[in-house]
Coordinates of C-alpha atoms in Angstrom, one line a residue:
V1 CA 0.4 -10.9 33.2
I2 CA -2.6 -9.1 34.5
L3 CA -4.1 -7.0 31.8
F4 CA -7.7 -6.3 32.8
M5 CA -9.6 -5.9 36.0
E6 CA -12.9 -6.7 34.3
K7 CA -15.5 -9.4 35.1
N8 CA -17.3 -9.1 31.8
F9 CA -15.0 -11.2 29.7
S10 CA -17.3 -11.0 26.6
K11 CA -16.3 -7.4 26.0
I12 CA -12.5 -8.2 25.9
V13 CA -10.7 -8.7 22.6
A14 CA -7.3 -10.3 22.3
L15 CA -5.5 -9.5 19.0
F16 CA -2.6 -11.7 18.1
D17 CA 0.1 -11.2 15.5
L18 CA 0.8 -14.6 13.8
D19 CA 4.5 -15.2 13.1
G20 CA 6.6 -15.0 16.3
V21 CA 3.5 -14.8 18.5
I22 CA 1.3 -17.8 17.7
L23 CA 3.6 -19.6 15.3
D24 CA 7.3 -20.0 15.9
T25 CA 8.2 -19.0 12.3
E26 CA 10.1 -15.7 12.5
G27 CA 13.5 -17.4 12.3
Q28 CA 12.5 -19.0 9.0
Y29 CA 11.3 -15.7 7.6
T30 CA 14.5 -14.0 8.7
E31 CA 16.6 -16.5 6.7
L32 CA 14.4 -16.1 3.7
W33 CA 14.4 -12.3 3.6
D34 CA 18.1 -12.1 4.5
S35 CA 18.8 -14.2 1.4
I36 CA 16.5 -12.0 -0.7
G37 CA 18.2 -8.9 0.6
I38 CA 21.6 -10.2 -0.4
D39 CA 20.5 -11.5 -3.8
F40 CA 18.4 -8.5 -4.9
L41 CA 19.8 -5.5 -2.9
G42 CA 23.2 -6.6 -1.8
K43 CA 22.2 -5.9 1.8
K44 CA 23.0 -8.1 4.8
D45 CA 20.5 -8.6 7.7
F46 CA 17.6 -7.4 5.6
G47 CA 15.1 -9.7 7.2
F48 CA 15.3 -7.8 10.5
S49 CA 14.5 -4.5 9.0
I50 CA 11.1 -5.5 7.4
K51 CA 9.7 -7.5 10.4
G52 CA 5.9 -7.1 10.7
Q53 CA 5.5 -5.3 7.3
T54 CA 3.2 -6.5 4.5
L55 CA 4.6 -7.6 1.2
V56 CA 3.1 -4.5 -0.4
N57 CA 4.9 -2.2 2.0
I58 CA 8.2 -4.1 1.5
F59 CA 7.9 -3.8 -2.3
E60 CA 6.9 -0.1 -2.1
T61 CA 9.8 0.8 0.2
H62 CA 12.6 -1.5 -0.9
F63 CA 11.9 -2.9 -4.4
K64 CA 10.8 0.0 -6.6
D65 CA 11.9 -2.0 -9.6
K66 CA 8.7 -3.9 -10.3
S67 CA 10.5 -6.3 -12.6
K68 CA 11.9 -8.0 -9.5
H69 CA 8.5 -8.6 -7.9
P70 CA 7.4 -11.8 -9.8
E71 CA 10.6 -13.6 -8.8
I72 CA 10.4 -12.5 -5.2
N73 CA 6.7 -13.4 -5.1
Q74 CA 7.4 -16.9 -6.4
R75 CA 10.3 -17.4 -3.9
L76 CA 8.0 -16.4 -1.1
K77 CA 5.2 -18.6 -2.3
D78 CA 7.5 -21.7 -2.6
F79 CA 8.9 -21.0 0.8
E80 CA 5.5 -20.6 2.6
V81 CA 4.2 -23.8 1.0
N82 CA 7.1 -25.8 2.4
M83 CA 7.8 -24.0 5.7
N84 CA 7.4 -25.6 9.1
L85 CA 4.6 -24.2 11.3
P86 CA 5.3 -25.0 15.0
F87 CA 3.4 -23.2 17.7
V88 CA 5.2 -20.8 20.0
K89 CA 5.4 -22.7 23.3
G90 CA 2.1 -22.4 25.1
S91 CA 0.4 -20.2 22.6
K92 CA -2.3 -22.6 21.5
E93 CA -3.2 -23.5 25.1
F94 CA -3.3 -19.8 26.0
V95 CA -5.7 -18.9 23.2
L96 CA -8.0 -21.8 23.9
D97 CA -8.1 -20.8 27.6
L98 CA -9.1 -17.3 26.7
R99 CA -11.9 -18.6 24.4
K100 CA -13.2 -20.8 27.2
K101 CA -13.7 -17.7 29.3
G102 CA -15.6 -15.9 26.5
I103 CA -12.8 -13.6 25.4
K104 CA -12.9 -12.8 21.7
T105 CA -9.7 -13.7 19.8
A106 CA -8.3 -12.7 16.4
I107 CA -5.2 -13.0 14.3
V108 CA -4.0 -9.7 12.9
T109 CA -1.2 -10.6 10.5
S110 CA 0.8 -8.9 7.7
S111 CA 0.7 -12.3 5.9
S112 CA -1.5 -12.8 2.8
S113 CA -4.6 -14.9 2.6
N114 CA -2.7 -17.3 0.3
K115 CA -0.2 -17.9 3.1
M116 CA -3.1 -18.5 5.5
E117 CA -4.5 -21.1 3.2
S118 CA -1.2 -23.0 3.7
V119 CA -1.6 -22.6 7.4
Y120 CA -5.1 -24.0 7.4
K121 CA -4.0 -27.1 5.4
K122 CA -1.1 -27.9 7.7
I123 CA -3.1 -27.0 10.9
P124 CA -6.7 -28.0 10.3
D125 CA -8.1 -26.7 13.6
F126 CA -6.3 -23.3 13.3
K127 CA -9.4 -21.4 12.1
S128 CA -11.5 -22.7 15.0
M129 CA -9.0 -21.2 17.5
F130 CA -10.0 -17.7 16.5
D131 CA -13.2 -15.7 16.0
K132 CA -11.6 -13.6 13.2
I133 CA -8.5 -13.8 11.0
L134 CA -7.4 -10.5 9.5
T135 CA -4.8 -10.6 6.7
A136 CA -2.8 -8.0 4.8
E137 CA -5.5 -7.6 2.1
M138 CA -7.9 -6.2 4.6
F139 CA -6.1 -3.0 5.6
A140 CA -4.6 -0.3 3.4
K141 CA -1.5 0.4 5.5
G142 CA 0.7 -2.3 7.2
K143 CA 2.5 -2.2 10.5
P144 CA 3.7 0.1 12.1
N145 CA 0.6 1.9 11.0
P146 CA -2.2 1.1 13.5
D147 CA -4.9 0.5 10.8
C148 CA -4.7 -3.3 11.2
Y149 CA -5.4 -3.2 15.0
L150 CA -8.0 -0.5 14.7
L151 CA -9.8 -2.8 12.2
G152 CA -9.4 -5.6 14.8
A153 CA -11.5 -3.5 17.2
K154 CA -14.0 -2.5 14.6
V155 CA -14.9 -6.0 13.5
F156 CA -15.8 -6.8 17.1
D157 CA -17.5 -3.5 17.7
A158 CA -15.1 -3.2 20.6
K159 CA -13.8 -0.2 22.5
I160 CA -10.1 0.5 22.2
E161 CA -9.6 0.2 26.0
D162 CA -11.0 -3.4 25.8
C163 CA -8.4 -4.6 23.3
V164 CA -5.0 -6.1 24.0
V165 CA -2.4 -6.7 21.4
F166 CA 0.2 -9.5 21.5
E167 CA 3.2 -8.7 19.3
D168 CA 6.9 -9.6 18.8
S169 CA 8.3 -7.2 16.1
F170 CA 9.1 -3.6 16.7
H171 CA 6.8 -2.6 13.9
G172 CA 4.0 -4.6 15.4
L173 CA 4.5 -3.2 18.9
Q174 CA 4.5 0.3 17.5
A175 CA 1.2 -0.4 15.6
G176 CA -0.4 -1.6 18.8
R177 CA 0.8 1.4 20.8
S178 CA -0.3 3.8 18.0
A179 CA -3.8 2.2 18.2
K180 CA -3.8 3.2 21.9
M181 CA -4.4 -0.4 22.9
K182 CA -2.7 -2.4 25.7
V183 CA 0.3 -4.2 24.3
V184 CA 2.2 -7.3 25.4
G185 CA 5.6 -7.7 23.8
L186 CA 6.9 -11.2 23.4
S187 CA 10.6 -11.7 23.3
T188 CA 10.4 -14.6 20.8
T189 CA 12.0 -12.6 18.0
N190 CA 13.8 -9.8 19.8
P191 CA 15.6 -10.0 23.2
K192 CA 13.5 -8.7 26.1
E193 CA 16.1 -6.0 26.7
K194 CA 15.7 -4.6 23.2
I195 CA 11.9 -4.6 23.5
I196 CA 12.1 -2.7 26.8
D197 CA 14.8 -0.3 25.6
K198 CA 13.2 0.4 22.3
E199 CA 12.9 4.1 21.8
T200 CA 9.2 4.6 22.4
K201 CA 7.2 6.6 24.9
L202 CA 6.7 3.6 27.0
Q203 CA 7.2 3.3 30.7
I204 CA 8.0 -0.3 31.6
S205 CA 7.4 -1.5 35.1
T206 CA 8.1 -5.2 35.8
V207 CA 8.1 -7.3 38.9
Q208 CA 10.6 -10.2 38.5
G209 CA 9.7 -13.6 40.0
M210 CA 8.4 -17.0 38.9
V211 CA 5.5 -15.2 37.2
Q212 CA 5.7 -11.7 35.8
R213 CA 2.7 -9.6 36.6
I214 CA 2.1 -6.2 35.1
L215 CA -0.8 -4.1 36.1
Y216 CA -1.6 -1.6 33.3
N217 CA -2.4 2.0 34.1
D218 CA -4.2 3.6 31.2
G219 CA -2.3 1.3 28.9
D220 CA 1.0 3.0 29.5
R221 CA 3.0 -0.1 30.4
M222 CA 4.2 -2.9 28.2
P223 CA 5.7 -6.1 29.5
A224 CA 8.1 -8.3 27.6
V225 CA 7.6 -12.0 28.1
T226 CA 9.6 -14.9 26.9
D227 CA 6.6 -17.2 26.0
F228 CA 3.1 -17.8 26.9
D229 CA 4.0 -19.7 30.1
L230 CA 4.4 -16.2 31.6
V231 CA 1.0 -15.0 30.4
I232 CA -1.4 -16.6 32.8
I233 CA -5.0 -16.6 33.7
D234 CA -5.3 -16.0 37.4
E235 CA -8.1 -18.2 38.6
A236 CA -7.9 -16.5 42.0
H237 CA -8.9 -13.2 40.5
R238 CA -11.8 -13.6 38.1
G239 CA -11.7 -10.9 35.6
Y240 CA -8.0 -10.9 35.2
I241 CA -6.2 -12.2 32.1

C-alpha cells in the first residue's frame, strides 16, 4: 500500500490502534462483551456494537446504572490479566521496518493504562516498538471522536497530512477519517466488503493483484487489507510506505 510520496521519512507518523491491528485480540474481546451484554443488558452481539470505544464511553452509553460498574470492571480486569496476546500476522515486523526508516510510530488505543501494563509484562519488548503509547486516560472523548488521533499528531508536533492511521473497527476508522488523516482499514475484525461498503464519504479505489497498492489523493481513499503482508515498504521507490 503506497501511502506517501515523501523522501523525508522523519516527518511521517504512523498511528496504530492496538486490538485487531497490532494484537490479534478482538475475537477475545467480542466474546467477553457479548457475555456482558447478555448478563447485564439481555442483549446479543453486544461486543460488536462497542468496538473501538473506551470503557468510560461504554459505561456512559450503555450502563447508566453505576451499581453495575464495579462488577463489570472486575470482570474486565480478570479477563485482561489472563487473555492471550498474539500479534496480528506481520504487524510486529511491519512496525519495526517503519522505525528502521525513521518513521515515528505510536499506539492509539481505547484500552486503559492498566491493560497496557499487562501487555508490557507479557510482551517485554512491546514498549520499545513504539515512540509513544496513548491510552484512554489521555483523551476526553473516545472513538469515533477524532480526539485520540489528533492527540497522536500533537505529541509528535506533526502535520495532519503527514499522519496515517491503521484501524480495524468502524468507530476507529471513523475517528481517523474525522481527524482528516490518511486511513488504512484492516479486515482483521470486519470483512473487507463491510469496511468498503461502510456508509461513509469514502471513495475506495483498489487494484487487485498479489500486492494491493492504493495511491492516496488528498486522503480520500481508504484501502482494506487482510493483514500486514499486504502493507509493504517498496524498496524500489524510496519515500513510499
